[in-house]
Amino acid sequence: MSEHSTLAARTDDDPTLVLLTVEEAARRLRIGRTTCFNLVSSGALESVKVGHLRRVPADAVPAFVMRLRATQRAA
């Protein structure tokens, strides 16, 4: 495993992070980076701007999954 992969794995699992990059959110969701950016762009996955940076609140990831599950149960 490369040094970059090791660092990414550590930050992805860090429960103390409050804001995630879109890439970190994508890894937590086990989806592609482009798919995650599309979810952020559409508003399906909550995000905030911090200066010029786009970040996903850590609690937005499980909230997104809960909404998906509720929608699929209702269908």
PDB file of C-alpha atoms in Angstrom:
ATOM      1  CA  MET A   1       0.000   0.000   0.000  1.00  0.00           C
ATOM      2  CA  SER A   2       1.435   3.398  -0.932  1.00  0.00           C
ATOM      3  CA  GLU A   3       2.022   6.173   1.588  1.00  0.00           C
ATOM      4  CA  HIS A   4      -0.792   8.212  -0.010  1.00  0.00           C
ATOM      5  CA  SER A   5      -3.233   5.288   0.264  1.00  0.00           C
ATOM      6  CA  THR A   6      -2.314   4.805   3.909  1.00  0.00           C
ATOM      7  CA  LEU A   7      -2.892   8.488   4.677  1.00  0.00           C
ATOM      8  CA  ALA A   8      -6.222   8.477   2.821  1.00  0.00           C
ATOM      9  CA  ALA A   9      -7.384   5.397   4.722  1.00  0.00           C
ATOM     10  CA  ARG A  10      -6.529   7.038   8.045  1.00  0.00           C
ATOM     11  CA  THR A  11      -8.423  10.258   7.310  1.00  0.00           C
ATOM     12  CA  ASP A  12     -11.437   8.438   5.849  1.00  0.00           C
ATOM     13  CA  ASP A  13     -11.954   6.518   9.061  1.00  0.00           C
ATOM     14  CA  ASP A  14     -11.178   9.426  11.416  1.00  0.00           C
ATOM     15  CA  PRO A  15     -14.406   9.990  13.377  1.00  0.00           C
ATOM     16  CA  THR A  16     -13.135  13.341  14.677  1.00  0.00           C
ATOM     17  CA  LEU A  17     -13.312  15.023  11.255  1.00  0.00           C
ATOM     18  CA  VAL A  18     -16.170  17.497  11.035  1.00  0.00           C
ATOM     19  CA  LEU A  19     -15.772  18.410   7.371  1.00  0.00           C
ATOM     20  CA  LEU A  20     -14.722  16.065   4.589  1.00  0.00           C
ATOM     21  CA  THR A  21     -13.429  16.738   1.116  1.00  0.00           C
ATOM     22  CA  VAL A  22     -15.742  15.513  -1.620  1.00  0.00           C
ATOM     23  CA  GLU A  23     -13.193  12.767  -2.310  1.00  0.00           C
ATOM     24  CA  GLU A  24     -13.240  11.636   1.346  1.00  0.00           C
ATOM     25  CA  ALA A  25     -17.051  11.593   1.310  1.00  0.00           C
ATOM     26  CA  ALA A  26     -16.954   9.529  -1.889  1.00  0.00           C
ATOM     27  CA  ARG A  27     -14.622   6.996  -0.272  1.00  0.00           C
ATOM     28  CA  ARG A  28     -16.868   6.744   2.799  1.00  0.00           C
ATOM     29  CA  LEU A  29     -19.844   6.117   0.523  1.00  0.00           C
ATOM     30  CA  ARG A  30     -17.794   3.733  -1.655  1.00  0.00           C
ATOM     31  CA  ILE A  31     -18.790   5.632  -4.790  1.00  0.00           C
ATOM     32  CA  GLY A  32     -16.772   7.372  -7.467  1.00  0.00           C
ATOM     33  CA  ARG A  33     -15.466  10.901  -7.129  1.00  0.00           C
ATOM     34  CA  THR A  34     -17.485  12.138 -10.132  1.00  0.00           C
ATOM     35  CA  THR A  35     -20.693  10.592  -8.784  1.00  0.00           C
ATOM     36  CA  CYS A  36     -20.090  12.288  -5.436  1.00  0.00           C
ATOM     37  CA  PHE A  37     -19.459  15.664  -7.106  1.00  0.00           C
ATOM     38  CA  ASN A  38     -22.735  15.188  -9.021  1.00  0.00           C
ATOM     39  CA  LEU A  39     -24.588  14.482  -5.748  1.00  0.00           C
ATOM     40  CA  VAL A  40     -23.094  17.635  -4.227  1.00  0.00           C
ATOM     41  CA  SER A  41     -23.935  19.709  -7.329  1.00  0.00           C
ATOM     42  CA  SER A  42     -27.539  18.514  -7.328  1.00  0.00           C
ATOM     43  CA  GLY A  43     -27.940  19.177  -3.597  1.00  0.00           C
ATOM     44  CA  ALA A  44     -28.622  15.513  -2.836  1.00  0.00           C
ATOM     45  CA  LEU A  45     -25.521  15.459  -0.620  1.00  0.00           C
ATOM     46  CA  GLU A  46     -25.179  18.497   1.618  1.00  0.00           C
ATOM     47  CA  SER A  47     -22.041  20.579   1.268  1.00  0.00           C
ATOM     48  CA  VAL A  48     -20.707  23.927   2.430  1.00  0.00           C
ATOM     49  CA  LYS A  49     -18.203  26.425   1.096  1.00  0.00           C
ATOM     50  CA  VAL A  50     -15.237  27.319   3.283  1.00  0.00           C
ATOM     51  CA  GLY A  51     -13.507  30.122   1.432  1.00  0.00           C
ATOM     52  CA  HIS A  52     -12.938  28.688  -2.036  1.00  0.00           C
ATOM     53  CA  LEU A  53     -13.157  25.075  -0.817  1.00  0.00           C
ATOM     54  CA  ARG A  54     -16.180  22.758  -1.027  1.00  0.00           C
ATOM     55  CA  ARG A  55     -16.603  20.475   1.997  1.00  0.00           C
ATOM     56  CA  VAL A  56     -19.158  17.856   3.020  1.00  0.00           C
ATOM     57  CA  PRO A  57     -20.174  17.856   6.690  1.00  0.00           C
ATOM     58  CA  ALA A  58     -19.336  14.430   8.139  1.00  0.00           C
ATOM     59  CA  ASP A  59     -22.888  13.999   9.435  1.00  0.00           C
ATOM     60  CA  ALA A  60     -24.276  14.662   5.930  1.00  0.00           C
ATOM     61  CA  VAL A  61     -22.954  11.288   4.743  1.00  0.00           C
ATOM     62  CA  PRO A  62     -25.098   9.093   7.049  1.00  0.00           C
ATOM     63  CA  ALA A  63     -28.038  11.507   6.596  1.00  0.00           C
ATOM     64  CA  PHE A  64     -27.794  10.981   2.819  1.00  0.00           C
ATOM     65  CA  VAL A  65     -27.783   7.201   3.277  1.00  0.00           C
ATOM     66  CA  MET A  66     -30.802   7.389   5.606  1.00  0.00           C
ATOM     67  CA  ARG A  67     -32.719   9.416   2.973  1.00  0.00           C
ATOM     68  CA  LEU A  68     -31.806   6.874   0.296  1.00  0.00           C
ATOM     69  CA  ARG A  69     -33.010   4.013   2.477  1.00  0.00           C
ATOM     70  CA  ALA A  70     -36.280   5.791   3.344  1.00  0.00           C
ATOM     71  CA  THR A  71     -36.925   6.572  -0.339  1.00  0.00           C
ATOM     72  CA  GLN A  72     -36.271   3.000  -1.396  1.00  0.00           C
ATOM     73  CA  ARG A  73     -38.483   1.595   1.375  1.00  0.00           C
ATOM     74  CA  ALA A  74     -41.340   3.872   0.287  1.00  0.00           C
ATOM     75  CA  ALA A  75     -41.044   2.787  -3.355  1.00  0.00           C
TER      76      ALA A  75
END
